[in-house]
Amino acid sequence: MPPFPGRTIHFAKFNVTSQVKSTFLFAPLPRLTSCHVNIKPLLPGHILVCPLQVKPRLVDLTRDEVSDLFNTVARIQRTLTRVYKTDAFNVAVQDGEAAGQSVPHVHCHVIPRQHGDPGSDDKVHEWLEGEEGDVGKAQKEAGQGEEKSDAVRKHDEWMKDEERKPRTKEEMDQDARWLREEMAKDDEGSGKL
Amino acid sequence: MPPFPGRTIHFAKFNVTSQVKSTFLFAPLPRLTSCHVNIKPLLPGHILVCPLQVKPRLVDLTRDEVSDLFNTVARIQRTLTRVYKTDAFNVAVQDGEAAGQSVPHVHCHVIPRQHGDPGSDDKVHEWLEGEEGDVGKAQKEAGQGEEKSDAVRKHDEWMKDEERKPRTKEEMDQDARWLREEMAKDDEGSGKL
């Protein structure tokens, strides 16, 4: 059963859809945060974590919302580390338009990283900008060099694969359901359910 | 009086020095977080926020540490917004070596942004990498184009100015003291002291 049966959470023009799981179920804390999978993840496992209440900036959040948001980031990192066998994460908030924010709703990017992945040399942050406005930008830029590095080639392949197979609502629902189940396993293991 | 009289907080090879202020004084919460000014800020007002306990990764932190860390981020953002008249912030954690982390101690970059500043087009994230290893990298790259954009010129000027006047320990102490005082004003104003 979805965590919010019958409830649709709109997230502006972001191409994110399926909610992974509403956040901490520690009574008596209310649910304050949601996680979303991405139709065009910059790298596999790219998740957005956002407050349920639409608030533009970090300073607009209550203490509990900030706490819940970033503890949810850490919580989903535990699961992503296991299921994506990842080494590391970029955790980034573009907080305000001048910092690249295009949607006035706080959202924290959680992007699994691997040594030698196509996001190396902090390229993943360059892509952040393209994601919201022009999803083909990074791909176009990657093709401008004469010789492509392994990282750029991997990125090209990743982007092309995404283009060949844009994720459907069903695929994203499946992805979100899978992550919900995997998070539940970690909750049971940690005794934190 | 400094918040930790006689206490030196080492932060590995990071060129950060003066502690801005230990974090939330809400009783009965212990102090869990510190803020540091930077000897080579990527942009004016660039702050690092870190847990007092040296822990490598976000998932190593307790719930309270995560809560305190990011509420401290929001808290210093309020002050930086006022004193730097800023529009926005990049808030970023390079969480793990494959994500660009070079020091095994969680640290969150808080970087004030302005429309049209030299960090535009997410360049600020490219610089994050150079900051820890090769501080001249961004400057070198900025000089390769035939025509420099306004943003690149501003960055050149900023970097050159930094080179001409590397901040001394005294200057950084002064900067930290100033921010401590300004944060105290906001605390008084918000009734959150």
Coordinates of N, CA and C in Angstrom, one line a residue, chain A residues 40-121:
Chain A
K40 N 14.7 11.1 -14.9 CA 16.0 11.2 -15.6 C 17.1 11.3 -14.6
P41 N 17.4 10.2 -13.8 CA 18.4 10.3 -12.8 C 19.8 10.7 -13.4
L42 N 20.5 11.6 -12.8 CA 21.8 12.0 -13.3 C 22.8 10.8 -13.2
L43 N 22.6 10.0 -12.2 CA 23.3 8.7 -12.1 C 22.4 7.7 -11.4
P44 N 22.6 6.4 -11.6 CA 21.7 5.5 -11.0 C 21.5 5.7 -9.5
G45 N 20.2 5.7 -9.1 CA 19.9 5.8 -7.7 C 19.7 7.2 -7.2
H46 N 19.7 8.2 -8.2 CA 19.5 9.6 -7.9 C 18.2 9.8 -7.3
I47 N 18.1 10.3 -6.0 CA 16.9 10.5 -5.3 C 16.8 12.0 -4.9
L48 N 15.5 12.5 -4.8 CA 15.3 13.8 -4.2 C 14.5 13.7 -2.9
V49 N 15.0 14.4 -1.9 CA 14.4 14.4 -0.6 C 13.8 15.7 -0.3
C50 N 12.5 15.8 0.0 CA 11.9 17.1 0.1 C 10.9 17.2 1.3
P51 N 10.7 18.4 1.9 CA 9.7 18.5 2.9 C 8.3 18.3 2.3
L52 N 7.4 17.7 3.0 CA 6.1 17.6 2.5 C 5.4 18.9 2.3
Q53 N 5.6 19.8 3.2 CA 5.1 21.2 3.0 C 5.9 21.9 2.0
V54 N 5.3 22.5 1.0 CA 6.0 23.3 0.0 C 6.5 24.6 0.6
K55 N 7.8 24.6 0.8 CA 8.5 25.8 1.4 C 9.7 26.0 0.5
P56 N 9.9 27.3 0.1 CA 11.0 27.6 -0.9 C 12.4 27.3 -0.4
R57 N 12.7 27.7 0.8 CA 14.1 27.7 1.2 C 14.4 27.0 2.5
L58 N 15.6 26.6 2.7 CA 16.0 25.9 4.0 C 15.6 26.7 5.2
V59 N 15.8 28.0 5.2 CA 15.5 28.8 6.3 C 14.0 28.9 6.6
D60 N 13.2 28.5 5.6 CA 11.7 28.5 5.9 C 11.2 27.3 6.6
L61 N 12.1 26.3 6.8 CA 11.7 25.1 7.4 C 11.8 25.2 8.9
T62 N 10.9 24.4 9.6 CA 11.0 24.4 11.1 C 12.2 23.5 11.5
R63 N 12.7 23.6 12.7 CA 13.7 22.8 13.2 C 13.4 21.3 12.9
D64 N 12.2 20.9 13.2 CA 11.8 19.5 13.0 C 11.9 19.1 11.5
E65 N 11.5 20.0 10.7 CA 11.5 19.7 9.2 C 13.0 19.5 8.8
V66 N 13.8 20.4 9.2 CA 15.3 20.3 8.8 C 15.8 19.0 9.3
S67 N 15.5 18.7 10.6 CA 16.0 17.5 11.2 C 15.5 16.3 10.4
D68 N 14.3 16.2 10.1 CA 13.6 15.1 9.5 C 14.2 15.0 8.0
L69 N 14.3 16.1 7.4 CA 14.8 16.1 6.0 C 16.2 15.4 5.9
F70 N 17.1 15.9 6.7 CA 18.5 15.4 6.6 C 18.7 14.0 7.2
N71 N 17.9 13.7 8.3 CA 17.9 12.3 8.8 C 17.4 11.4 7.7
T72 N 16.4 11.8 7.0 CA 15.9 11.0 5.9 C 17.0 10.8 4.8
V73 N 17.7 11.9 4.5 CA 18.9 11.7 3.6 C 19.8 10.6 4.1
A74 N 20.2 10.7 5.4 CA 21.1 9.6 5.9 C 20.4 8.3 5.8
R75 N 19.1 8.2 6.1 CA 18.4 7.0 6.1 C 18.4 6.3 4.7
I76 N 18.1 7.1 3.7 CA 18.1 6.6 2.4 C 19.5 6.3 1.9
Q77 N 20.5 7.0 2.4 CA 21.8 6.7 2.0 C 22.2 5.3 2.5
R78 N 21.7 4.9 3.6 CA 22.1 3.6 4.2 C 21.6 2.5 3.2
T79 N 20.3 2.7 2.7 CA 19.8 1.7 1.8 C 20.4 1.8 0.4
L80 N 20.7 3.0 -0.1 CA 21.3 3.1 -1.4 C 22.7 2.5 -1.4
T81 N 23.4 2.7 -0.3 CA 24.8 2.1 -0.1 C 24.7 0.6 -0.3
R82 N 23.7 0.0 0.3 CA 23.6 -1.5 0.2 C 23.2 -1.9 -1.2
V83 N 22.1 -1.3 -1.7 CA 21.5 -1.8 -2.9 C 22.3 -1.4 -4.2
Y84 N 22.9 -0.3 -4.1 CA 23.7 0.2 -5.3 C 25.2 -0.1 -5.1
K85 N 25.6 -0.7 -4.0 CA 27.0 -1.0 -3.7 C 27.8 0.2 -4.0
T86 N 27.4 1.3 -3.4 CA 28.0 2.6 -3.7 C 29.1 3.0 -2.7
D87 N 30.0 3.8 -3.1 CA 31.1 4.3 -2.2 C 30.8 5.6 -1.5
A88 N 29.9 6.4 -2.2 CA 29.9 7.8 -1.7 C 28.6 8.5 -2.3
F89 N 28.4 9.7 -1.9 CA 27.2 10.4 -2.3 C 27.5 11.9 -2.5
N90 N 27.0 12.5 -3.5 CA 26.9 14.0 -3.4 C 25.5 14.3 -2.8
V91 N 25.6 15.2 -1.8 CA 24.3 15.6 -1.2 C 24.3 17.1 -1.4
A92 N 23.3 17.6 -2.1 CA 23.3 19.0 -2.5 C 22.0 19.7 -2.5
V93 N 21.9 20.9 -2.0 CA 20.7 21.7 -2.0 C 21.1 23.0 -2.8
Q94 N 20.4 23.2 -3.9 CA 20.5 24.5 -4.6 C 19.4 25.4 -3.9
D95 N 19.9 26.2 -3.0 CA 18.9 26.9 -2.1 C 18.8 28.3 -2.6
G96 N 17.9 28.5 -3.5 CA 17.6 29.9 -4.1 C 18.0 29.9 -5.5
E97 N 17.4 30.8 -6.2 CA 17.5 30.8 -7.7 C 19.0 31.1 -8.1
A98 N 19.7 32.0 -7.4 CA 21.0 32.3 -7.8 C 22.0 31.1 -7.5
A99 N 21.5 30.1 -6.8 CA 22.3 28.9 -6.6 C 21.8 27.7 -7.5
G100 N 21.0 28.1 -8.5 CA 20.6 27.1 -9.5 C 19.2 26.4 -9.2
Q101 N 18.6 26.9 -8.2 CA 17.2 26.3 -7.8 C 16.2 26.8 -8.8
S102 N 15.5 25.8 -9.4 CA 14.5 26.3 -10.4 C 13.1 26.0 -10.0
V103 N 12.9 25.4 -8.8 CA 11.6 25.1 -8.3 C 11.5 25.6 -6.9
P104 N 10.6 26.5 -6.5 CA 10.6 27.0 -5.2 C 10.0 26.1 -4.1
H105 N 10.7 24.9 -4.0 CA 10.3 23.9 -3.1 C 11.6 23.2 -2.7
V106 N 12.0 23.3 -1.4 CA 13.3 22.8 -1.0 C 13.4 21.3 -1.5
H107 N 14.5 21.0 -2.1 CA 14.8 19.6 -2.4 C 16.3 19.3 -2.4
C108 N 16.6 18.2 -1.7 CA 18.0 17.8 -1.5 C 18.3 16.6 -2.5
H109 N 19.3 16.9 -3.4 CA 19.7 15.8 -4.3 C 20.6 14.8 -3.5
V110 N 20.3 13.5 -3.6 CA 21.2 12.5 -3.1 C 21.6 11.6 -4.2
I111 N 22.9 11.7 -4.6 CA 23.4 11.1 -5.8 C 24.5 10.1 -5.5
P112 N 24.2 8.8 -5.6 CA 25.2 7.8 -5.3 C 26.4 7.9 -6.3
R113 N 27.6 7.8 -5.8 CA 28.8 7.9 -6.6 C 29.7 6.7 -6.5
Q114 N 30.4 6.4 -7.5 CA 31.4 5.3 -7.5 C 32.7 5.8 -8.0
H115 N 33.8 5.3 -7.6 CA 35.0 5.7 -8.2 C 35.0 5.4 -9.7
G116 N 35.4 6.4 -10.4 CA 35.5 6.3 -11.9 C 34.2 6.4 -12.6
D117 N 33.1 6.8 -11.9 CA 31.8 6.9 -12.6 C 31.8 8.2 -13.4
P118 N 30.8 8.3 -14.3 CA 30.8 9.4 -15.2 C 30.6 10.8 -14.6
G119 N 30.3 10.8 -13.3 CA 30.1 12.1 -12.6 C 31.4 12.6 -12.0
S120 N 32.6 11.9 -12.3 CA 33.8 12.3 -11.7 C 34.2 13.7 -12.0
D121 N 35.2 14.2 -11.2 CA 35.6 15.6 -11.3 C 34.5 16.6 -11.1

